[in-house]
């Protein structure tokens, strides 16, 4: 680490970021673990003292989550029911000690295939806001995370916020998350699923968004399954609509946590179960 | 090696000045620079909870926090739970009464986590205590006694 700098506003931070060799630090919970035994290099820009990057605002068109918002703060925030999966995912990000420091923005920028925040945010069709000294741009989350630990963040950019559009489909929203690990708490996902449903006034599926994580380099939406659910009655049996073919695009790997074959089986079961739970939530 | 930073940390109500490299974690700053060895280094990678301290009242892992990041924040370690010479904190007393440890290495972290857990309102049932204390591992397996101690301390503090 050549230098540690703690800017107090975004303009100052983006100016520092424009110089080569900087790294962003916020909650810091993955800073040392990701380095392993290597020494930190370059200039570290600490974002934690920049006002406006921390906190959530709910507007008529969209909900804005500051990149430096901690999981604890997100979980405690009053948000529409469509955010229940994201909150549930947050409760499974490490321990409370981690949730108090770790940020939503960090979870996305780390781009771990097992990042708990990604499937719920994909199911919310979230966008990210990226700032450089020159410009501000927005990108769909699905275009931001490019691969295992790879994102579209340029070396002079800072992720400043996650933007979620307000629900467009008319009806009652429900949102559910489930994560499979080798034990209940403090665990990295073998597979995880986020489902957002909207139950129309006629009791059928008006909108469905389903995302699976830890079963491919980047968490994926199951768009074919989403299309197949539309118009079906919202009931506990809805989960049975999911079939193996709907998960064909996943590419689960063998690793220390599970085999690819097991992941694929488990993901299908989880998808069915979470759709069923979510349907119950939408009709309760 | 990078240029040393001069920082001021507020630890257990006292302002302490230290000169450190920016890469120094809060845990190393406490243990190696301020001689506060109550916070333990277990895994040093955020998995065990032995280094749990409070920053502005919130429990965090000192091994994952850079000391420079918490300049100006109020840091509380197990040494500062009660004023000098005072009686034990109710959580400490409950850990003693219920024999909520064996080797004791995880205990300062368990106690700091338990104090925050009770303050957060996350100790209303044994199941809730287990979930919200899950960031503190005890390899001796004293968990049933830890849950009993947290339950009693919660009653004592309410």
Short mmCIF file of C-alpha atoms in Angstrom, two decimals:
data_model
loop_
_atom_site.label_atom_id
_atom_site.label_comp_id
_atom_site.label_asym_id
_atom_site.label_seq_id
_atom_site.Cartn_x
_atom_site.Cartn_y
_atom_site.Cartn_z
CA UNK A 1 0.00 0.00 0.00
CA UNK A 2 1.64 3.23 -1.09
CA UNK A 3 -0.92 5.56 0.37
CA UNK A 4 -4.24 5.61 2.16
CA UNK A 5 -6.54 8.52 1.31
CA UNK A 6 -9.93 9.30 2.80
CA UNK A 7 -11.68 11.86 0.59
CA UNK A 8 -14.78 13.63 1.91
CA UNK A 9 -16.59 14.26 -1.36
CA UNK A 10 -17.14 12.44 -4.61
CA UNK A 11 -15.37 15.01 -6.80
CA UNK A 12 -12.21 14.58 -4.77
CA UNK A 13 -12.56 10.79 -4.90
CA UNK A 14 -13.02 10.62 -8.68
CA UNK A 15 -10.04 12.94 -9.17
CA UNK A 16 -7.89 10.56 -7.10
CA UNK A 17 -9.34 7.62 -8.98
CA UNK A 18 -8.26 9.14 -12.31
CA UNK A 19 -4.62 8.55 -11.37
CA UNK A 20 -3.32 5.10 -12.13
CA UNK A 21 -3.12 2.30 -9.61
CA UNK A 22 -5.87 3.01 -7.14
CA UNK A 23 -8.08 0.60 -5.26
CA UNK A 24 -11.41 1.36 -3.60
CA UNK A 25 -12.00 0.53 0.04
CA UNK A 26 -15.34 0.75 1.79
CA UNK A 27 -16.51 -1.84 4.36
CA UNK A 28 -13.21 -3.62 3.85
CA UNK A 29 -14.53 -7.08 4.72
CA UNK A 30 -13.09 -8.62 1.55
CA UNK A 31 -10.01 -6.40 1.28
CA UNK A 32 -7.53 -8.61 3.13
CA UNK A 33 -9.27 -11.97 2.52
CA UNK A 34 -9.11 -11.38 -1.26
CA UNK A 35 -5.38 -10.59 -1.07
CA UNK A 36 -4.49 -13.85 0.63
CA UNK A 37 -0.89 -13.53 1.78
CA UNK A 38 -0.03 -10.76 -0.69
CA UNK A 39 0.65 -7.21 0.47
CA UNK A 40 -1.79 -4.45 -0.51
CA UNK A 41 -0.44 -2.34 -3.38
CA UNK A 42 -1.13 1.10 -4.80
CA UNK A 43 -3.24 3.92 -3.47
CA UNK A 44 -6.23 2.99 -1.34
CA UNK A 45 -9.20 5.35 -1.63
CA UNK A 46 -11.48 4.96 1.40
CA UNK A 47 -15.06 5.97 0.50
CA UNK A 48 -16.54 5.73 3.99
CA UNK A 49 -16.41 9.45 4.77
CA UNK A 50 -18.13 10.64 1.57
CA UNK A 51 -21.58 11.97 2.40
CA UNK A 52 -24.33 10.74 0.10
CA UNK A 53 -22.84 7.36 -0.74
CA UNK A 54 -24.42 5.78 2.31
CA UNK A 55 -28.19 5.45 2.60
CA UNK A 56 -31.37 4.63 0.73
CA UNK A 57 -33.90 6.96 -0.86
CA UNK A 58 -37.26 5.87 -2.21
CA UNK A 59 -38.55 7.95 -5.11
CA UNK A 60 -41.71 7.64 -7.23
CA UNK A 61 -39.83 6.12 -10.18
CA UNK A 62 -36.91 4.38 -8.53
CA UNK A 63 -35.22 3.37 -5.33
CA UNK A 64 -31.63 4.43 -4.86
CA UNK A 65 -29.26 2.47 -2.64
CA UNK A 66 -25.97 4.26 -1.99
CA UNK A 67 -23.03 2.01 -2.81
CA UNK A 68 -21.62 2.33 0.72
CA UNK A 69 -24.87 1.26 2.41
CA UNK A 70 -24.18 -1.59 4.82
CA UNK A 71 -26.25 -4.76 4.82
CA UNK A 72 -27.40 -3.96 8.37
CA UNK A 73 -28.73 -0.59 7.23
CA UNK A 74 -30.47 -2.12 4.21
CA UNK A 75 -32.11 -4.84 6.32
CA UNK A 76 -33.44 -2.21 8.76
CA UNK A 77 -34.78 0.10 6.01
CA UNK A 78 -38.48 0.27 5.19
CA UNK A 79 -38.63 -0.94 1.57
CA UNK A 80 -41.36 -2.37 -0.67
CA UNK A 81 -42.08 -6.15 -0.44
CA UNK A 82 -40.15 -6.69 -3.70
CA UNK A 83 -36.97 -6.13 -1.65
CA UNK A 84 -37.63 -8.99 0.78
CA UNK A 85 -35.31 -11.36 -1.12
CA UNK A 86 -32.50 -8.79 -1.03
CA UNK A 87 -32.99 -8.31 2.73
CA UNK A 88 -33.08 -12.08 3.28
CA UNK A 89 -29.85 -12.42 1.29
CA UNK A 90 -28.29 -9.67 3.41
CA UNK A 91 -29.05 -11.64 6.57
CA UNK A 92 -26.92 -14.46 5.21
CA UNK A 93 -23.89 -12.37 4.24
CA UNK A 94 -21.34 -13.65 6.77
CA UNK A 95 -21.99 -12.70 10.38
CA UNK A 96 -23.63 -9.64 11.93
CA UNK A 97 -20.13 -8.23 12.38
CA UNK A 98 -19.65 -8.54 8.60
CA UNK A 99 -23.14 -7.20 7.81
CA UNK A 100 -22.40 -4.10 9.92
CA UNK A 101 -19.44 -3.18 7.71
CA UNK A 102 -19.87 -4.89 4.34
CA UNK A 103 -21.60 -2.80 1.68
CA UNK A 104 -23.95 -3.57 -1.21
CA UNK A 105 -21.60 -1.80 -3.62
CA UNK A 106 -18.66 -3.89 -2.44
CA UNK A 107 -20.63 -7.08 -2.90
CA UNK A 108 -21.20 -6.16 -6.57
CA UNK A 109 -17.68 -4.87 -7.28
CA UNK A 110 -16.08 -8.00 -5.82
CA UNK A 111 -18.12 -9.94 -8.37
CA UNK A 112 -17.82 -13.27 -6.62
CA UNK A 113 -19.96 -15.93 -8.37
CA UNK A 114 -21.36 -16.62 -4.89
CA UNK A 115 -22.13 -12.96 -4.03
CA UNK A 116 -25.40 -13.14 -2.10
CA UNK A 117 -26.63 -9.75 -3.24
CA UNK A 118 -26.50 -10.42 -6.97
CA UNK A 119 -29.46 -12.79 -7.61
CA UNK A 120 -31.95 -10.60 -5.65
CA UNK A 121 -30.72 -7.46 -7.45
CA UNK A 122 -30.96 -9.21 -10.84
CA UNK A 123 -34.53 -10.19 -9.96
CA UNK A 124 -35.17 -6.50 -9.19
CA UNK A 125 -33.68 -5.51 -12.57
CA UNK A 126 -31.22 -3.22 -10.78
CA UNK A 127 -28.86 -0.83 -12.51
CA UNK A 128 -25.57 0.52 -11.22
CA UNK A 129 -24.44 4.13 -11.31
CA UNK A 130 -20.77 4.64 -12.14
CA UNK A 131 -18.98 7.95 -11.69
CA UNK A 132 -15.66 9.17 -13.06
CA UNK A 133 -14.13 12.64 -12.95
CA UNK A 134 -15.52 13.18 -16.47
CA UNK A 135 -18.93 11.54 -16.51
CA UNK A 136 -21.65 9.55 -14.86
CA UNK A 137 -23.15 6.48 -16.52
CA UNK A 138 -25.66 3.80 -15.77
CA UNK A 139 -25.41 0.15 -16.61
CA UNK A 140 -27.78 -2.78 -16.08
CA UNK A 141 -26.38 -4.98 -13.31
CA UNK A 142 -26.42 -7.86 -15.79
CA UNK A 143 -24.01 -5.89 -17.99
CA UNK A 144 -21.85 -4.79 -15.07
CA UNK A 145 -20.71 -8.16 -13.76
CA UNK A 146 -18.75 -9.82 -16.55
CA UNK A 147 -17.26 -12.91 -14.95
CA UNK A 148 -15.62 -14.40 -11.90
CA UNK A 149 -14.25 -11.31 -10.07
CA UNK A 150 -14.59 -9.26 -13.28
CA UNK A 151 -16.76 -6.18 -13.78
CA UNK A 152 -17.23 -3.40 -16.32
CA UNK A 153 -15.93 -0.86 -13.77
CA UNK A 154 -13.21 1.19 -15.46
CA UNK A 155 -10.01 2.00 -13.61
CA UNK A 156 -11.09 5.64 -13.22
CA UNK A 157 -14.66 4.88 -12.07
CA UNK A 158 -16.38 4.49 -8.72
CA UNK A 159 -19.66 2.64 -8.23
CA UNK A 160 -21.83 5.22 -6.46
CA UNK A 161 -25.31 3.70 -6.28
CA UNK A 162 -27.59 0.81 -7.12
CA UNK A 163 -30.84 1.92 -8.72
CA UNK A 164 -33.96 -0.23 -8.67
CA UNK A 165 -37.01 0.76 -10.73
CA UNK A 166 -40.34 0.85 -8.90
CA UNK A 167 -42.54 -2.14 -9.73
CA UNK A 168 -44.38 -1.58 -13.01
CA UNK A 169 -46.72 -4.59 -13.16
CA UNK A 170 -50.05 -4.04 -11.34
CA UNK A 171 -50.72 -6.42 -8.48
CA UNK A 172 -49.32 -7.80 -5.29
CA UNK A 173 -45.56 -8.28 -5.14
CA UNK A 174 -43.78 -11.00 -3.26
CA UNK A 175 -40.08 -11.73 -3.08
CA UNK A 176 -38.23 -14.75 -1.66
CA UNK A 177 -34.60 -15.84 -1.36
CA UNK A 178 -33.01 -19.13 -0.40
CA UNK A 179 -29.41 -20.16 -0.13
CA UNK A 180 -28.08 -23.67 0.18
CA UNK A 181 -24.87 -24.07 2.16
CA UNK A 182 -23.12 -26.86 4.00
CA UNK A 183 -24.52 -25.44 7.26
CA UNK A 184 -27.02 -22.78 8.19
CA UNK A 185 -24.94 -19.71 9.05
CA UNK A 186 -21.58 -18.25 8.05
CA UNK A 187 -21.42 -20.13 4.83
CA UNK A 188 -20.63 -19.55 1.17
CA UNK A 189 -23.44 -20.60 -1.16
CA UNK A 190 -23.51 -23.88 -3.02
CA UNK A 191 -26.53 -22.52 -4.87
CA UNK A 192 -28.97 -19.66 -4.26
CA UNK A 193 -32.19 -18.49 -5.78
CA UNK A 194 -34.12 -15.22 -5.71
CA UNK A 195 -37.70 -15.02 -6.98
CA UNK A 196 -39.85 -11.92 -7.43
CA UNK A 197 -43.49 -12.46 -8.37
CA UNK A 198 -46.38 -10.10 -8.96
CA UNK A 199 -49.86 -11.57 -8.54
CA UNK A 200 -52.37 -9.82 -10.76
CA UNK A 201 -55.93 -9.03 -9.68
CA UNK A 202 -57.17 -12.21 -11.39
CA UNK A 203 -54.86 -14.35 -9.22
CA UNK A 204 -52.43 -15.23 -11.99
CA UNK A 205 -48.75 -14.41 -12.42
CA UNK A 206 -48.51 -10.86 -13.83
CA UNK A 207 -44.73 -10.72 -13.58
CA UNK A 208 -41.96 -13.15 -12.66
CA UNK A 209 -38.24 -12.62 -12.19
CA UNK A 210 -36.02 -15.53 -11.18
CA UNK A 211 -32.24 -15.51 -10.70
CA UNK A 212 -29.83 -18.27 -9.70
CA UNK A 213 -26.41 -17.65 -8.16
CA UNK A 214 -23.28 -19.74 -7.51
CA UNK A 215 -24.14 -22.02 -10.45
CA UNK A 216 -22.30 -20.05 -13.15
CA UNK A 217 -19.49 -17.48 -13.24
CA UNK A 218 -22.14 -14.75 -13.09
CA UNK A 219 -25.58 -15.22 -11.51
CA UNK A 220 -28.24 -15.67 -14.20
CA UNK A 221 -31.88 -14.91 -14.81
CA UNK A 222 -34.02 -17.87 -15.94
CA UNK A 223 -35.90 -15.99 -18.63
CA UNK A 224 -37.53 -19.03 -20.26
CA UNK A 225 -38.98 -20.08 -16.93
CA UNK A 226 -40.12 -16.53 -16.18
CA UNK A 227 -42.03 -16.50 -19.50
CA UNK A 228 -43.58 -19.91 -18.78
CA UNK A 229 -44.90 -18.73 -15.41
CA UNK A 230 -46.79 -15.74 -16.80
CA UNK A 231 -50.55 -16.21 -16.62
CA UNK A 232 -50.38 -19.31 -14.41
CA UNK A 233 -52.37 -19.30 -11.15
CA UNK A 234 -50.32 -18.07 -8.18
CA UNK A 235 -50.43 -21.08 -5.87
CA UNK A 236 -47.97 -23.26 -3.95
CA UNK A 237 -47.90 -25.71 -6.91
CA UNK A 238 -46.48 -23.01 -9.16
CA UNK A 239 -42.96 -24.27 -8.39
CA UNK A 240 -43.65 -27.50 -10.27
CA UNK A 241 -43.55 -25.51 -13.52
CA UNK A 242 -39.75 -25.42 -13.22
CA UNK A 243 -38.01 -28.18 -15.14
CA UNK A 244 -34.38 -29.11 -15.72
CA UNK A 245 -34.47 -27.56 -19.21
CA UNK A 246 -35.11 -24.14 -17.67
CA UNK A 247 -31.70 -24.37 -15.97
CA UNK A 248 -29.86 -25.57 -19.07
CA UNK A 249 -27.83 -22.35 -19.44
CA UNK A 250 -26.27 -22.65 -15.99
CA UNK A 251 -22.70 -23.94 -15.88
CA UNK A 252 -22.11 -25.13 -12.31
CA UNK A 253 -18.55 -26.14 -11.47
CA UNK A 254 -16.99 -28.75 -9.20
CA UNK A 255 -15.25 -27.11 -6.25
CA UNK A 256 -14.55 -27.56 -2.55
CA UNK A 257 -18.18 -26.88 -1.71
CA UNK A 258 -20.03 -29.18 -4.12
CA UNK A 259 -19.87 -30.94 -7.47
CA UNK A 260 -21.40 -29.37 -10.56
CA UNK A 261 -23.91 -32.22 -10.85
CA UNK A 262 -25.04 -31.73 -7.27
CA UNK A 263 -25.32 -27.97 -7.79
CA UNK A 264 -27.51 -28.44 -10.85
CA UNK A 265 -29.85 -30.84 -8.99
CA UNK A 266 -29.95 -28.62 -5.91
CA UNK A 267 -30.59 -25.48 -7.96
CA UNK A 268 -33.67 -27.02 -9.61
CA UNK A 269 -35.04 -28.10 -6.25
CA UNK A 270 -34.34 -24.65 -4.78
CA UNK A 271 -35.98 -22.91 -7.74
CA UNK A 272 -39.13 -25.01 -7.33
CA UNK A 273 -39.21 -24.47 -3.58
CA UNK A 274 -38.57 -20.72 -3.71
CA UNK A 275 -41.19 -20.17 -6.42
CA UNK A 276 -43.67 -22.08 -4.23
CA UNK A 277 -42.79 -20.03 -1.14
CA UNK A 278 -42.95 -16.80 -3.09
CA UNK A 279 -46.35 -17.75 -4.54
CA UNK A 280 -47.64 -18.40 -1.02
CA UNK A 281 -46.38 -14.98 -0.01
CA UNK A 282 -48.16 -13.33 -2.93
CA UNK A 283 -51.48 -14.99 -2.17
CA UNK A 284 -51.44 -14.85 1.65
CA UNK B 1 6.78 0.01 2.68
CA UNK B 2 4.57 3.05 2.69
CA UNK B 3 4.79 6.31 4.55
CA UNK B 4 3.64 6.02 8.17
CA UNK B 5 0.39 7.69 9.13
CA UNK B 6 -0.18 9.58 12.34
CA UNK B 7 -3.68 8.80 13.55
CA UNK B 8 -5.74 9.38 16.65
CA UNK B 9 -7.96 6.58 17.91
CA UNK B 10 -10.61 6.91 20.62
CA UNK B 11 -10.37 3.63 22.48
CA UNK B 12 -12.43 2.93 25.60
CA UNK B 13 -13.01 6.63 26.13
CA UNK B 14 -9.35 7.64 25.81
CA UNK B 15 -7.77 9.42 22.83
CA UNK B 16 -4.63 7.58 21.77
CA UNK B 17 -2.17 8.81 19.16
CA UNK B 18 -0.18 6.36 17.13
CA UNK B 19 2.08 6.27 14.12
CA UNK B 20 1.37 3.27 11.92
CA UNK B 21 1.63 2.06 8.38
CA UNK B 22 -1.74 2.53 6.64
CA UNK B 23 -2.10 -1.24 6.11
CA UNK B 24 -2.25 -1.93 9.87
CA UNK B 25 -5.54 -3.44 10.96
CA UNK B 26 -7.46 -2.21 13.97
CA UNK B 27 -6.70 -5.54 15.65
CA UNK B 28 -2.93 -5.14 15.24
CA UNK B 29 -3.16 -1.49 16.29
CA UNK B 30 -4.94 -2.51 19.51
CA UNK B 31 -2.74 -5.48 20.32
CA UNK B 32 0.68 -4.45 19.06
CA UNK B 33 0.61 -0.66 19.40
CA UNK B 34 -1.78 0.05 22.28
CA UNK B 35 -1.06 -3.06 24.34
CA UNK B 36 -4.76 -3.95 24.52
CA UNK B 37 -4.51 -7.72 24.07
CA UNK B 38 -8.07 -8.57 25.13
CA UNK B 39 -9.23 -8.68 21.51
CA UNK B 40 -7.91 -11.97 20.17
CA UNK B 41 -6.44 -12.92 16.81
CA UNK B 42 -8.03 -16.22 15.88
CA UNK B 43 -8.30 -16.65 12.12
CA UNK B 44 -7.29 -13.10 11.07
CA UNK B 45 -9.63 -13.39 8.07
CA UNK B 46 -13.08 -12.55 9.33
CA UNK B 47 -14.39 -16.01 10.02
CA UNK B 48 -14.11 -16.64 13.77
CA UNK B 49 -15.23 -13.48 15.60
CA UNK B 50 -12.50 -13.62 18.28
CA UNK B 51 -11.48 -10.04 17.42
CA UNK B 52 -15.00 -8.55 17.77
CA UNK B 53 -14.97 -4.96 19.07
CA UNK B 54 -17.50 -2.12 18.93
CA UNK B 55 -17.12 0.86 16.61
CA UNK B 56 -19.67 3.57 17.45
CA UNK B 57 -21.57 0.88 19.35
CA UNK B 58 -21.76 -1.56 16.45
CA UNK B 59 -19.95 -4.89 16.58
CA UNK B 60 -17.31 -5.30 13.88
CA UNK B 61 -14.31 -7.49 13.20
CA UNK B 62 -11.11 -5.67 14.12
CA UNK B 63 -9.06 -7.98 11.87
CA UNK B 64 -10.89 -6.76 8.73
CA UNK B 65 -10.95 -3.08 9.67
CA UNK B 66 -8.02 -0.82 8.91
CA UNK B 67 -7.10 1.25 11.96
CA UNK B 68 -6.96 4.37 9.80
CA UNK B 69 -10.59 3.83 8.74
CA UNK B 70 -11.94 4.23 12.25
CA UNK B 71 -10.09 7.40 13.19
CA UNK B 72 -12.51 9.61 15.10
CA UNK B 73 -14.92 6.75 15.80
CA UNK B 74 -15.59 5.48 19.32
CA UNK B 75 -13.91 2.10 19.76
CA UNK B 76 -14.77 -0.19 22.66
CA UNK B 77 -12.84 -3.34 23.47
CA UNK B 78 -13.45 -5.93 26.17
CA UNK B 79 -11.10 -3.94 28.43
CA UNK B 80 -13.46 -0.98 28.22
CA UNK B 81 -16.80 -2.68 28.85
CA UNK B 82 -16.88 -1.32 32.38
CA UNK B 83 -15.03 1.63 33.90
CA UNK B 84 -11.73 0.88 35.66
CA UNK B 85 -12.21 -0.92 38.93
CA UNK B 86 -15.94 -1.40 38.41
CA UNK B 87 -17.73 -4.69 38.82
CA UNK B 88 -18.09 -7.08 35.94
CA UNK B 89 -20.43 -6.21 33.10
CA UNK B 90 -23.64 -8.33 33.41
CA UNK B 91 -22.60 -10.28 30.29
CA UNK B 92 -19.20 -11.08 31.82
CA UNK B 93 -20.87 -12.14 35.08
CA UNK B 94 -23.29 -14.39 33.19
CA UNK B 95 -20.42 -16.03 31.26
CA UNK B 96 -18.69 -16.82 34.57
CA UNK B 97 -21.85 -18.11 36.21
CA UNK B 98 -22.74 -20.40 33.29
CA UNK B 99 -19.18 -21.55 32.65
CA UNK B 100 -19.63 -20.34 29.07
CA UNK B 101 -16.09 -21.17 27.94
CA UNK B 102 -13.41 -23.78 28.12
CA UNK B 103 -10.06 -22.53 26.81
CA UNK B 104 -11.32 -18.93 26.85
CA UNK B 105 -9.68 -17.77 23.64
CA UNK B 106 -12.95 -16.87 21.88
CA UNK B 107 -14.49 -15.43 25.06
CA UNK B 108 -13.65 -11.70 24.69
CA UNK B 109 -15.14 -11.79 21.17
CA UNK B 110 -18.16 -13.75 22.40
CA UNK B 111 -18.73 -11.21 25.17
CA UNK B 112 -18.41 -8.18 22.88
CA UNK B 113 -20.73 -9.82 20.38
CA UNK B 114 -23.23 -10.73 23.12
CA UNK B 115 -23.33 -7.18 24.51
CA UNK B 116 -24.18 -5.87 21.03
CA UNK B 117 -26.58 -8.74 20.33
CA UNK B 118 -28.62 -7.91 23.44
CA UNK B 119 -28.52 -4.17 22.69
CA UNK B 120 -29.73 -4.81 19.11
CA UNK B 121 -32.73 -6.69 20.51
CA UNK B 122 -31.58 -9.94 18.90
CA UNK B 123 -31.63 -12.10 22.03
CA UNK B 124 -35.34 -12.67 22.57
CA UNK B 125 -35.21 -16.48 22.20
CA UNK B 126 -32.56 -19.19 22.19
CA UNK B 127 -33.01 -19.63 18.44
CA UNK B 128 -32.47 -15.93 17.88
CA UNK B 129 -29.41 -15.91 20.15
CA UNK B 130 -27.93 -18.81 18.17
CA UNK B 131 -28.54 -17.04 14.85
CA UNK B 132 -27.24 -13.65 15.94
CA UNK B 133 -24.23 -15.08 17.79
CA UNK B 134 -23.30 -17.27 14.82
CA UNK B 135 -20.41 -14.99 13.89
CA UNK B 136 -18.48 -16.14 16.95
CA UNK B 137 -17.04 -19.62 16.75
CA UNK B 138 -16.07 -21.62 19.84
CA UNK B 139 -13.94 -24.60 18.94
CA UNK B 140 -14.28 -26.01 22.47
CA UNK B 141 -18.02 -26.24 21.77
CA UNK B 142 -19.29 -24.26 24.76
CA UNK B 143 -22.29 -23.11 22.73
CA UNK B 144 -25.10 -24.35 25.05
CA UNK B 145 -23.54 -22.49 27.97
CA UNK B 146 -22.93 -19.39 25.86
CA UNK B 147 -26.62 -19.33 24.88
CA UNK B 148 -27.59 -19.73 28.54
CA UNK B 149 -25.28 -16.88 29.55
CA UNK B 150 -26.61 -14.55 26.86
CA UNK B 151 -30.19 -15.40 27.85
CA UNK B 152 -29.50 -14.60 31.51
CA UNK B 153 -27.62 -11.40 30.69
CA UNK B 154 -30.48 -10.27 28.48
CA UNK B 155 -32.87 -10.71 31.44
CA UNK B 156 -30.46 -8.90 33.77
CA UNK B 157 -30.15 -5.99 31.34
CA UNK B 158 -33.86 -5.62 30.55
#
